[in-house]
mmCIF file of C-alpha atoms in Angstrom:
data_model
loop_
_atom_site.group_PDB
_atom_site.id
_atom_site.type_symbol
_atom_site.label_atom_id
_atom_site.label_comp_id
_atom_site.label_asym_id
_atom_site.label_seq_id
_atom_site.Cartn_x
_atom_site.Cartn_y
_atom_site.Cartn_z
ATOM 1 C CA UNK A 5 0.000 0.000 0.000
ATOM 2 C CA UNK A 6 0.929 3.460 -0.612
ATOM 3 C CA UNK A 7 -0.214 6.724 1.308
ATOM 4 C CA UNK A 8 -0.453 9.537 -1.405
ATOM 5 C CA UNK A 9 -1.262 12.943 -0.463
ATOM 6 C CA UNK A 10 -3.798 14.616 -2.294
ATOM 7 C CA UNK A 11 -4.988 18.201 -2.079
ATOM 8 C CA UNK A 12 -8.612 18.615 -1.323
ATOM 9 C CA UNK A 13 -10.790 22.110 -1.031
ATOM 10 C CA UNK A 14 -13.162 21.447 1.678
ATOM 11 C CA UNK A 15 -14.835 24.937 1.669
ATOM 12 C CA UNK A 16 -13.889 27.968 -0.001
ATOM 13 C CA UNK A 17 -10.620 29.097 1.427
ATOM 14 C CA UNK A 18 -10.448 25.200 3.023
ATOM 15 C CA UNK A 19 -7.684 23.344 1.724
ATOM 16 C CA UNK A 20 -6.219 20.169 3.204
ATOM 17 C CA UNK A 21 -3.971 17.138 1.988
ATOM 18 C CA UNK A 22 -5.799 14.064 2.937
ATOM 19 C CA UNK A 23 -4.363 10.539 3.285
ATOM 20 C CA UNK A 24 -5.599 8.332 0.426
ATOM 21 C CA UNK A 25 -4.430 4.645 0.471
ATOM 22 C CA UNK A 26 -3.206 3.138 -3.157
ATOM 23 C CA UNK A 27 -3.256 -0.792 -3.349
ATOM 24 C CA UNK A 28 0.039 -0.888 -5.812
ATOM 25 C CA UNK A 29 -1.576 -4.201 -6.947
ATOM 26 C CA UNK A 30 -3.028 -2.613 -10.159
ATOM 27 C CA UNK A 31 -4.751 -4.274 -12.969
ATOM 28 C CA UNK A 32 -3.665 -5.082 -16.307
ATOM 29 C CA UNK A 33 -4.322 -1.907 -17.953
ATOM 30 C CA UNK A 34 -3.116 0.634 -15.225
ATOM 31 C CA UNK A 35 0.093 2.467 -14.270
ATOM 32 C CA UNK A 36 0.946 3.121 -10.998
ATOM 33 C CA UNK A 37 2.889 6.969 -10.588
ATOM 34 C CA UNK A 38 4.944 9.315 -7.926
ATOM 35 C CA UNK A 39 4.265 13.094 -8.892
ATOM 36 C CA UNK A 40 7.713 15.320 -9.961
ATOM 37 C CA UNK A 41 6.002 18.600 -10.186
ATOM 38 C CA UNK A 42 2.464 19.964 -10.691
ATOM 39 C CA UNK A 43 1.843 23.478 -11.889
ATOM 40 C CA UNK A 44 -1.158 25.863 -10.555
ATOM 41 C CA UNK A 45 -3.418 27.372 -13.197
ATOM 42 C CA UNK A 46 -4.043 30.261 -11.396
ATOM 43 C CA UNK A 47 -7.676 31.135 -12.817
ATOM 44 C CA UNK A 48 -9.113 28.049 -12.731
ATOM 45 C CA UNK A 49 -7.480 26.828 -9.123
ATOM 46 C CA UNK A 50 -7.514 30.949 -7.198
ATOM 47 C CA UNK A 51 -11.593 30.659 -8.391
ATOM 48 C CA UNK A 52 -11.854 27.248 -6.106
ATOM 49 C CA UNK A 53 -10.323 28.242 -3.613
ATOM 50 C CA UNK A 54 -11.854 32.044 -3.146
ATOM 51 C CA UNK A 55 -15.609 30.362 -3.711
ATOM 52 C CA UNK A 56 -16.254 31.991 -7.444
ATOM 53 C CA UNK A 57 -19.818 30.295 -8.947
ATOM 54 C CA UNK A 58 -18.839 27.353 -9.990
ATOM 55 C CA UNK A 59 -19.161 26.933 -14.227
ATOM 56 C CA UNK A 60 -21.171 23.757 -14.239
ATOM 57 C CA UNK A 61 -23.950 22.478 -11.806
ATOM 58 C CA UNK A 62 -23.562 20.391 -9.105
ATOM 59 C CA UNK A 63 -21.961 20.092 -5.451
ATOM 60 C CA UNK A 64 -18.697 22.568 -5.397
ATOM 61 C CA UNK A 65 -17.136 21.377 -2.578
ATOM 62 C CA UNK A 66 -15.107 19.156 -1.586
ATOM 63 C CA UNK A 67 -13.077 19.150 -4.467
ATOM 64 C CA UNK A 68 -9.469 18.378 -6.471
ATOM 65 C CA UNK A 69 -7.600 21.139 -7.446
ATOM 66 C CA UNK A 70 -5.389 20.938 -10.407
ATOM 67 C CA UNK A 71 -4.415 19.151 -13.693
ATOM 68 C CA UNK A 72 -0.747 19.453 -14.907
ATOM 69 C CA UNK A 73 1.198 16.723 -13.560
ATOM 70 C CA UNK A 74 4.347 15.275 -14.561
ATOM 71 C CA UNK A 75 5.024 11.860 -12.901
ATOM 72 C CA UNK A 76 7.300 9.356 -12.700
ATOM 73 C CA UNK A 77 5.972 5.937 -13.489
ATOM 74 C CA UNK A 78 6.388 3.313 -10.559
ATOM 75 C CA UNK A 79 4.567 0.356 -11.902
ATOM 76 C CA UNK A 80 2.959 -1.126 -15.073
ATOM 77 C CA UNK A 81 0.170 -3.103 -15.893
ATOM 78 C CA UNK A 82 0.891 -6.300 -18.490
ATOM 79 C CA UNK A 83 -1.141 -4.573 -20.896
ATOM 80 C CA UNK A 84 0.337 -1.248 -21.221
ATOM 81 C CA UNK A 85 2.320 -1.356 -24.250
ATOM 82 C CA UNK A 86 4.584 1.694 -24.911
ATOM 83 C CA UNK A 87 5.180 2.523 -21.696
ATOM 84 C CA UNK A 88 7.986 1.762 -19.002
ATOM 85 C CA UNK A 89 8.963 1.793 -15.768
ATOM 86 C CA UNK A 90 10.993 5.341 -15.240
ATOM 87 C CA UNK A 91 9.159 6.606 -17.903
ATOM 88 C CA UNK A 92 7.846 10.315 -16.944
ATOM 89 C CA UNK A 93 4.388 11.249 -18.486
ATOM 90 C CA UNK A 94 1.855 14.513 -18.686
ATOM 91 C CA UNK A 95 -1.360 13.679 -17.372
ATOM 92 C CA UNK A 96 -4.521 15.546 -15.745
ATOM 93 C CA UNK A 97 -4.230 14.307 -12.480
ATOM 94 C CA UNK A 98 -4.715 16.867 -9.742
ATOM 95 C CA UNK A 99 -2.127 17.894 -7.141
ATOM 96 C CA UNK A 100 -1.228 14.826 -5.637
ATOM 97 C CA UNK A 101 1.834 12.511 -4.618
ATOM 98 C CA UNK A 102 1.082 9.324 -6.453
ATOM 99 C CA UNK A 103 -1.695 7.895 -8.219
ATOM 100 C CA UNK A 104 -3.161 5.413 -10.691
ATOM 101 C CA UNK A 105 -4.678 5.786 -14.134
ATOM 102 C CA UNK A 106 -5.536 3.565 -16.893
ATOM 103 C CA UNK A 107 -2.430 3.712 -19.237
ATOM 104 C CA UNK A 108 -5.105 5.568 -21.925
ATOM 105 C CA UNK A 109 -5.624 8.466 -19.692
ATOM 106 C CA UNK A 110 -1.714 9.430 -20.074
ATOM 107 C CA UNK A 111 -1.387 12.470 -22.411
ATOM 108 C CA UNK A 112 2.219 11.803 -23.654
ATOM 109 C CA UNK A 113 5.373 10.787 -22.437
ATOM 110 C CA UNK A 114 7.913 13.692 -21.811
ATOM 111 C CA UNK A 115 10.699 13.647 -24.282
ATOM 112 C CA UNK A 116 13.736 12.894 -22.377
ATOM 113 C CA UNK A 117 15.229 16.273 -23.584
ATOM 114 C CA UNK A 118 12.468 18.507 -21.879
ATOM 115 C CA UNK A 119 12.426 19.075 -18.113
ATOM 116 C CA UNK A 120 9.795 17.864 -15.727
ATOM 117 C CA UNK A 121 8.692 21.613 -14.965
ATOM 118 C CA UNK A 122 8.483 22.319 -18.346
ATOM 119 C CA UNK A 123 6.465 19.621 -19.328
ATOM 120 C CA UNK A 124 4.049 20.548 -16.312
ATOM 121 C CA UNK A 125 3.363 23.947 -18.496
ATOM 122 C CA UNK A 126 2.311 21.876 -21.655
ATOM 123 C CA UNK A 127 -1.531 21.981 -20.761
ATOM 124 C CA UNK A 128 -1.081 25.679 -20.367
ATOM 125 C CA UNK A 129 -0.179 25.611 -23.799
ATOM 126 C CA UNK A 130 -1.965 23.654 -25.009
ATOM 127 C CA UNK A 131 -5.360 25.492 -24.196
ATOM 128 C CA UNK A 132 -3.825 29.001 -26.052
ATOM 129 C CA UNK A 133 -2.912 26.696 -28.872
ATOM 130 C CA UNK A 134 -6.386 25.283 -28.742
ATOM 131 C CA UNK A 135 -7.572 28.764 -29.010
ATOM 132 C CA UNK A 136 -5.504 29.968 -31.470
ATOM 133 C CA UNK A 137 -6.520 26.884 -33.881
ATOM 134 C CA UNK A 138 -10.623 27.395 -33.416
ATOM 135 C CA UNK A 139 -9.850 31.073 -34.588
ATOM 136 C CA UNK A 140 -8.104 30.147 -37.601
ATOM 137 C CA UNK A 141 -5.379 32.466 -37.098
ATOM 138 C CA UNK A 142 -3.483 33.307 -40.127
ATOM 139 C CA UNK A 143 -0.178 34.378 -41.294
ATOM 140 C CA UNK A 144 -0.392 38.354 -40.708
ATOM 141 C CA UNK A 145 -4.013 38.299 -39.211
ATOM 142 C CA UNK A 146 -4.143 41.004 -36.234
ATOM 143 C CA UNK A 147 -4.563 39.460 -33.057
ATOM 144 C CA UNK A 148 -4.890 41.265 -29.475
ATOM 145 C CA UNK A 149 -5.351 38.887 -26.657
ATOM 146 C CA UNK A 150 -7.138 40.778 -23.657
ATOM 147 C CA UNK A 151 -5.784 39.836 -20.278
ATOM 148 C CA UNK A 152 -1.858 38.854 -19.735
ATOM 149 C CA UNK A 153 -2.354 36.012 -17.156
ATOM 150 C CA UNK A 154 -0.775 32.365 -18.532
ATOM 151 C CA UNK A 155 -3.274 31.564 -20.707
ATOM 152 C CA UNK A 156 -3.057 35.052 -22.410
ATOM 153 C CA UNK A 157 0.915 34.966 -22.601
ATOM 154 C CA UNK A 158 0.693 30.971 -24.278
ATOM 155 C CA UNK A 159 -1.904 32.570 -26.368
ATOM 156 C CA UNK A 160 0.135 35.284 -27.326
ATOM 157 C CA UNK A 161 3.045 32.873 -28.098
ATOM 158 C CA UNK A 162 1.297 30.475 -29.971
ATOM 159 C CA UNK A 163 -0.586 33.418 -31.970
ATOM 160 C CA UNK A 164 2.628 34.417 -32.477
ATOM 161 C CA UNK A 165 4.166 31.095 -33.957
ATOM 162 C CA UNK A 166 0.792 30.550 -36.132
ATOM 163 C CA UNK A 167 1.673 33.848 -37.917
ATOM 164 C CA UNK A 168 -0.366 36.389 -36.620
ATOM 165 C CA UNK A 169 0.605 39.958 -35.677
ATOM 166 C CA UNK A 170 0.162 39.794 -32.032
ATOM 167 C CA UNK A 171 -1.157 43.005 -29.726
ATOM 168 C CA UNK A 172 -1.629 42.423 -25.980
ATOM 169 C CA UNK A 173 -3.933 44.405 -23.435
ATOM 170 C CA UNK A 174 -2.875 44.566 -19.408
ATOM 171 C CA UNK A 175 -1.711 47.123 -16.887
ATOM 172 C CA UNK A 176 1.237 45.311 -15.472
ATOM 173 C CA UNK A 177 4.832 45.889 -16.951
ATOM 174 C CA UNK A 178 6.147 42.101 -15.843
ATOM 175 C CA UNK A 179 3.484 40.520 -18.091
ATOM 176 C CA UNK A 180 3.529 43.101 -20.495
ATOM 177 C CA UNK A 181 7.950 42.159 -20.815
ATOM 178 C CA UNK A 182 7.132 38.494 -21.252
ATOM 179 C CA UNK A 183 4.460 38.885 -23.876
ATOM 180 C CA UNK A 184 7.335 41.171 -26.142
ATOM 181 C CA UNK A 185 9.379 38.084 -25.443
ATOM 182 C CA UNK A 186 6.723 35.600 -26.725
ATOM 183 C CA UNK A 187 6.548 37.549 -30.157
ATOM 184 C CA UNK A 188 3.674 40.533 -29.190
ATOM 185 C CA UNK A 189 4.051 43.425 -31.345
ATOM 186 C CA UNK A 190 3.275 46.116 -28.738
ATOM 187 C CA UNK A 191 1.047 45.932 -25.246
ATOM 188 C CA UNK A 192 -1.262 48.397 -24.111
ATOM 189 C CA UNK A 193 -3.054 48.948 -21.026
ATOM 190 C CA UNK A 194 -6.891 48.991 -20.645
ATOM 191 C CA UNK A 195 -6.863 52.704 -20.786
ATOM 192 C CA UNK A 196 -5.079 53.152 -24.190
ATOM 193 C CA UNK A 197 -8.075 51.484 -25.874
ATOM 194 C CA UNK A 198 -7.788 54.541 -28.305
ATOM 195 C CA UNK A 199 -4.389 53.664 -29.546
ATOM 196 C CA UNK A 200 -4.922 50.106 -29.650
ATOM 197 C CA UNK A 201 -7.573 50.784 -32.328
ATOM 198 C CA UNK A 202 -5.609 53.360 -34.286
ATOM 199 C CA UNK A 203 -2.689 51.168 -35.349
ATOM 200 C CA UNK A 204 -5.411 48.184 -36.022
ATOM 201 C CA UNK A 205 -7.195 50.230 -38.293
ATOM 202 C CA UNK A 206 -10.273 50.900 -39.685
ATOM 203 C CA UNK A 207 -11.107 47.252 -40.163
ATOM 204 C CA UNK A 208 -9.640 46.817 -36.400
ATOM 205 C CA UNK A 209 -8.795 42.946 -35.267
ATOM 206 C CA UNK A 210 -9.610 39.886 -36.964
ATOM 207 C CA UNK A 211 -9.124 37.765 -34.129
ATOM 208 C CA UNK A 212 -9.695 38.650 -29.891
ATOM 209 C CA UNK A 213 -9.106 36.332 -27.596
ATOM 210 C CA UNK A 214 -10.261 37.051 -24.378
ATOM 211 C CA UNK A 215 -8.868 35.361 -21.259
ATOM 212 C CA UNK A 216 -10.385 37.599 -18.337
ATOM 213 C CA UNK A 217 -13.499 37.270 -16.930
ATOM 214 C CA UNK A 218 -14.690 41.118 -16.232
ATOM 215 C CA UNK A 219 -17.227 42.778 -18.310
ATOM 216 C CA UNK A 220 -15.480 45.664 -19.324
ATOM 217 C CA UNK A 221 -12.854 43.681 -20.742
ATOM 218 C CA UNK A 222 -15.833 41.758 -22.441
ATOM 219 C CA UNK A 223 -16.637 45.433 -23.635
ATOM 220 C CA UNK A 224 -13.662 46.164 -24.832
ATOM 221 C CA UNK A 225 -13.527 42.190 -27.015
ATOM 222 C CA UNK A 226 -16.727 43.480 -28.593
ATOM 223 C CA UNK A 227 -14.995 47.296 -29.779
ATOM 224 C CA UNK A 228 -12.012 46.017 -31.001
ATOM 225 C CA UNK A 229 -13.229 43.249 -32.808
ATOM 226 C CA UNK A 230 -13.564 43.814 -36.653
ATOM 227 C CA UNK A 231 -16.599 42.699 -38.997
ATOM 228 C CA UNK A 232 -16.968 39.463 -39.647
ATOM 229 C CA UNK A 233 -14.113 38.065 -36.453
ATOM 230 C CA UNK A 234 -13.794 36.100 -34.285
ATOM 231 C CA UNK A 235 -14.021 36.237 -30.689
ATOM 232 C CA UNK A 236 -12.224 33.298 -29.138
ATOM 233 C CA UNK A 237 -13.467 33.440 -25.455
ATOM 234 C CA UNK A 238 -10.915 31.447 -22.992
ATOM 235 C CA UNK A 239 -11.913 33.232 -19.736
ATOM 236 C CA UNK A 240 -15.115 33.157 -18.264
ATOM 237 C CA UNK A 241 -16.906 36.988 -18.771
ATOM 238 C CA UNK A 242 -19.362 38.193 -15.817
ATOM 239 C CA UNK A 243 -18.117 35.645 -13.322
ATOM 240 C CA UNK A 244 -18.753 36.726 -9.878
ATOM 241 C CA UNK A 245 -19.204 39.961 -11.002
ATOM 242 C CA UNK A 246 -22.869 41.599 -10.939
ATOM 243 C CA UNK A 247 -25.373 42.034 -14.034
ATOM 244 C CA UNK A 248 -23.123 43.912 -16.631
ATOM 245 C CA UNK A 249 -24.101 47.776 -17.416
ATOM 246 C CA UNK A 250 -23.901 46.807 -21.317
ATOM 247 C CA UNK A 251 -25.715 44.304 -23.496
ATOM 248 C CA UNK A 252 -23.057 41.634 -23.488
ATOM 249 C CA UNK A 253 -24.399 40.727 -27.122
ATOM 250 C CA UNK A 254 -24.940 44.759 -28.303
ATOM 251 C CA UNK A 255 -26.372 44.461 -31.887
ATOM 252 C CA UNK A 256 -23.983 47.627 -32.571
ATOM 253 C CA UNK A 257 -21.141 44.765 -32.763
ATOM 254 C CA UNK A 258 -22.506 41.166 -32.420
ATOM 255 C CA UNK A 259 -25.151 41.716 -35.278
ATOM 256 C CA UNK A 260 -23.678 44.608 -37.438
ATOM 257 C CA UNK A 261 -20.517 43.063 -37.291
ATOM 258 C CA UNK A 262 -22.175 39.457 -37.902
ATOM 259 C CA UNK A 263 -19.471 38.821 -34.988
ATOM 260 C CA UNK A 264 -18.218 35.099 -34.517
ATOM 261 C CA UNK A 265 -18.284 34.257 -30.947
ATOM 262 C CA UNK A 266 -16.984 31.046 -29.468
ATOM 263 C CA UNK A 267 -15.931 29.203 -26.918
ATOM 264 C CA UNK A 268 -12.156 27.470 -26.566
ATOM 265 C CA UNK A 269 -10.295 25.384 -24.393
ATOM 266 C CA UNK A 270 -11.755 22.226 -24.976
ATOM 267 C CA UNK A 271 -10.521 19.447 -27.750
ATOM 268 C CA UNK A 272 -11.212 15.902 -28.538
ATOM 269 C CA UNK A 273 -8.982 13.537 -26.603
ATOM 270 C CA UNK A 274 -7.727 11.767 -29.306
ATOM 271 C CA UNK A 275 -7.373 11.041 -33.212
ATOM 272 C CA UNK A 276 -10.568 9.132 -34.258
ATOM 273 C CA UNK A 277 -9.694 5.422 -35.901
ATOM 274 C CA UNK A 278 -9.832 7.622 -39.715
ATOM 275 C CA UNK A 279 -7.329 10.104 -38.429
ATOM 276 C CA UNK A 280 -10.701 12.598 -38.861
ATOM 277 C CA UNK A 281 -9.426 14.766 -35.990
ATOM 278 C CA UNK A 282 -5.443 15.663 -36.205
ATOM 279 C CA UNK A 283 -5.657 18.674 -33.612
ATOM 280 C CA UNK A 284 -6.548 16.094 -30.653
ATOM 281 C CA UNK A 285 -5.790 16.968 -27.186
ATOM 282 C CA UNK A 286 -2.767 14.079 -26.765
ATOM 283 C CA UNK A 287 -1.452 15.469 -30.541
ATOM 284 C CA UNK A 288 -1.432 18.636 -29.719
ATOM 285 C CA UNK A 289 0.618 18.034 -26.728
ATOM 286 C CA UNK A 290 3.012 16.100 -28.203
ATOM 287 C CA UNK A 291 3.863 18.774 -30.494
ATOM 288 C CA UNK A 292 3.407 21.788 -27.901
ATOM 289 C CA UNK A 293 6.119 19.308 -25.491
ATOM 290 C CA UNK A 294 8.587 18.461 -29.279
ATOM 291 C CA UNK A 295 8.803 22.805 -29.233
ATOM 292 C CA UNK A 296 9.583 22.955 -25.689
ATOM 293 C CA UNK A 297 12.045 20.652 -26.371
ATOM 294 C CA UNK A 298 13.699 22.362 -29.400
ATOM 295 C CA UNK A 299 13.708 25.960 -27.728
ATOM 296 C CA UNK A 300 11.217 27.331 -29.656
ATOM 297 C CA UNK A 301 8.912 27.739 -26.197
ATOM 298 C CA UNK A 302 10.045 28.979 -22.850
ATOM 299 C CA UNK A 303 7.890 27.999 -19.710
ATOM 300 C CA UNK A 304 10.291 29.362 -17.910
ATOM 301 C CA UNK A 305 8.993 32.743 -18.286
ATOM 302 C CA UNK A 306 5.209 31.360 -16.936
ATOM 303 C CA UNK A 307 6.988 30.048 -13.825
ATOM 304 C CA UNK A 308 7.745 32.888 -11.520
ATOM 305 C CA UNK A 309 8.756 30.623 -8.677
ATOM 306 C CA UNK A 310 9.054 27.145 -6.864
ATOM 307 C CA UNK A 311 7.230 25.908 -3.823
ATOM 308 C CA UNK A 312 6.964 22.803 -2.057
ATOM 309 C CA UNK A 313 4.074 20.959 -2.380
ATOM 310 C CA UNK A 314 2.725 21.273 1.043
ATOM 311 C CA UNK A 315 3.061 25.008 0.450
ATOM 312 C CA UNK A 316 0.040 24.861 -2.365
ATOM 313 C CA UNK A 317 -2.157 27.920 -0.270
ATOM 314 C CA UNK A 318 0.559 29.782 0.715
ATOM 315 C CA UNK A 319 1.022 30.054 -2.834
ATOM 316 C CA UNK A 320 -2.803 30.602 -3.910
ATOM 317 C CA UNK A 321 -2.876 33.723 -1.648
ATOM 318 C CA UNK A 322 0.590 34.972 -3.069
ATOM 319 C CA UNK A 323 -1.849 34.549 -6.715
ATOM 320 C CA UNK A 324 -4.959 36.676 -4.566
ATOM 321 C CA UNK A 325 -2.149 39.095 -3.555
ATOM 322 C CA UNK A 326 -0.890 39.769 -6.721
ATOM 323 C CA UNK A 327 2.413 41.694 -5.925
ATOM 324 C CA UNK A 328 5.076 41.864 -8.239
ATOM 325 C CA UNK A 329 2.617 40.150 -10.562
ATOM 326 C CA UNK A 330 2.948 36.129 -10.099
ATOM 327 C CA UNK A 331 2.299 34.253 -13.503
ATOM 328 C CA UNK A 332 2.230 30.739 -12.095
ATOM 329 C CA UNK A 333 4.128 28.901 -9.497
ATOM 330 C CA UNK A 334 5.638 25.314 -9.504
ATOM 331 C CA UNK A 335 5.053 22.467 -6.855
ATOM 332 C CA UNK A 336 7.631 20.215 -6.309
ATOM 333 C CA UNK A 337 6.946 17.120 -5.110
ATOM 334 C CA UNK A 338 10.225 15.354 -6.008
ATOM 335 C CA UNK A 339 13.426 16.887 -5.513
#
């Protein structure tokens, strides 16, 4: 038997590591797996843990926070073909010290060239990526991703790669440095909405992706976009905030601009058996980890420090805090 610990939100503002036994005699299609490092995504996890309405019904707490892991595998199932023991993979497991999956429930293995806490950003990635693809970005499209947290700075890098001309909206210099490193032409704050829209240009942005949930950032998506764009929508507009002021859906842009509004985040797990869907969650991955591992992505600018696992909310209130503007912190679990 092995005791794992395993973060758990009992309450808002509640979070404990409880005990949870693991009978290492797994079946024939499981892996057995110590945790290296996990890495917070701050809006998702600081939302949990400050009691934000939740985004889908049912009971909120008690709850798992997390869901990029990189782990060591322990053990192997007979059945688990391509894998082996030492073998580090990316899954969606939550912040915990060991666990079991079924071996199908592994993302991808982590190229032995890549480092464990870069690996751990690959999700992070992954869901810019995600919205970047939806959007159809294309070589020299104008792009301005609203909000500079880590899903706007991957979304700003992989923009970037996909050939757009990348503009960035935030008030803090620290994300506003990183997003010039990660191929943004220029950032603006929210109160330079004027220039922002005089060097787009009368037919203003093609693409917006929005990662903040505020209304007056939701607002600004609508301005800014152009006629006929496309409004990617990775944050989560209005939530825990009051009714907004504006129509969120104003026919002055959603209907005279016959606005396209969608959405991201979300992919299919995997290829279907006719190779029908190439841009699959585990594909994407593989590729986002294969650029990480030729220097053509830097996590280490999303990871503004280290803490030890057992440190998890002194780390979520450093996120509530905001000084010196944290990106994303790293857990260790395995030194």
């Amino acid at each position: 038997m092995i005791e794992a610990k395993v973060a758990y939100l009992e309450e808002a503002y509640d979070l404990h590591f409880r005990n949870v036994s693991l009978d290492d005699n797994i079946s024939s299609d499981e892996i057995l797996c110590e945790t290296l490092v996990s890495v917070i995504s701050p809006g998702t996890e600081v939302a949990a843990y400050t009691g934000m309405p939740p985004l889908k019904p049912g009971n909120t707490y008690p709850r798992l926070v997390g869901y990029c892991n990189v782990a060591r595998v322990l053990k192997i199932g007979n059945k688990t073909s391509g894998l082996s023991v030492g073998d580090r993979v990316l899954t969606t497991q939550s912040h915990r010290s060991h666990f079991i999956i079924k071996k199908d429930e592994v993302l991808c293995l982590v190229p032995q060239g890549v480092e464990s806490q870069h690996a751990a950003c690959g999700y992070l990635y992954h869901l810019g990526y995600d919205a970047v693809l939806k959007a159809g970005v294309n070589l020299g499209q104008k792009v301005v991703v609203i909000g500079l947290g880590v899903l706007g700075l991957t979304s700003v890098a992989m923009a970037s790669k996909a050939g757009g001309t990348v503009y960035g909206i935030s008030n803090h210099a620290k994300p506003k440095r990183i997003a010039l490193n990660n191929g943004a032409q220029i950032v603006y704050e929210r109160g330079e909405l004027s220039k922002l829209k005089n060097i787009l240009g009368e037919q203003l942005a093609d693409v917006v992706i929005t990662t903040s949930g505020t209304w007056s950032d939701w607002d600004m998506a609508l301005d800014i976009a152009g006629q006929n764009s496309f409004i990617a929508v990775l944050g989560f507009p209005g939530r825990g905030e009051k009714d907004p002021v504006n129509n969120p859906l104003d026919s002055q842009h959603f209907y005279t601009k016959q606005l396209h509004i969608k959405a991201v985040g979300r992919s299919p797990e995997n290829n279907d058996s006719r190779n029908y869907l190439p841009f699959n969650q585990k594909s994407s991955l593989s590729f986002i980890l294969d650029e990480i591992n030729l220097k053509m992505l830097n996590p280490d600018e999303l990871i503004t420090a280290n803490y030890s696992w057992n440190k998890l909310e002194e780390a979520y209130l450093s996120l509530i805090s905001k000084e010196d503007s944290p990106i994303t912190y790293l857990l260790e679990w395995k030194k």
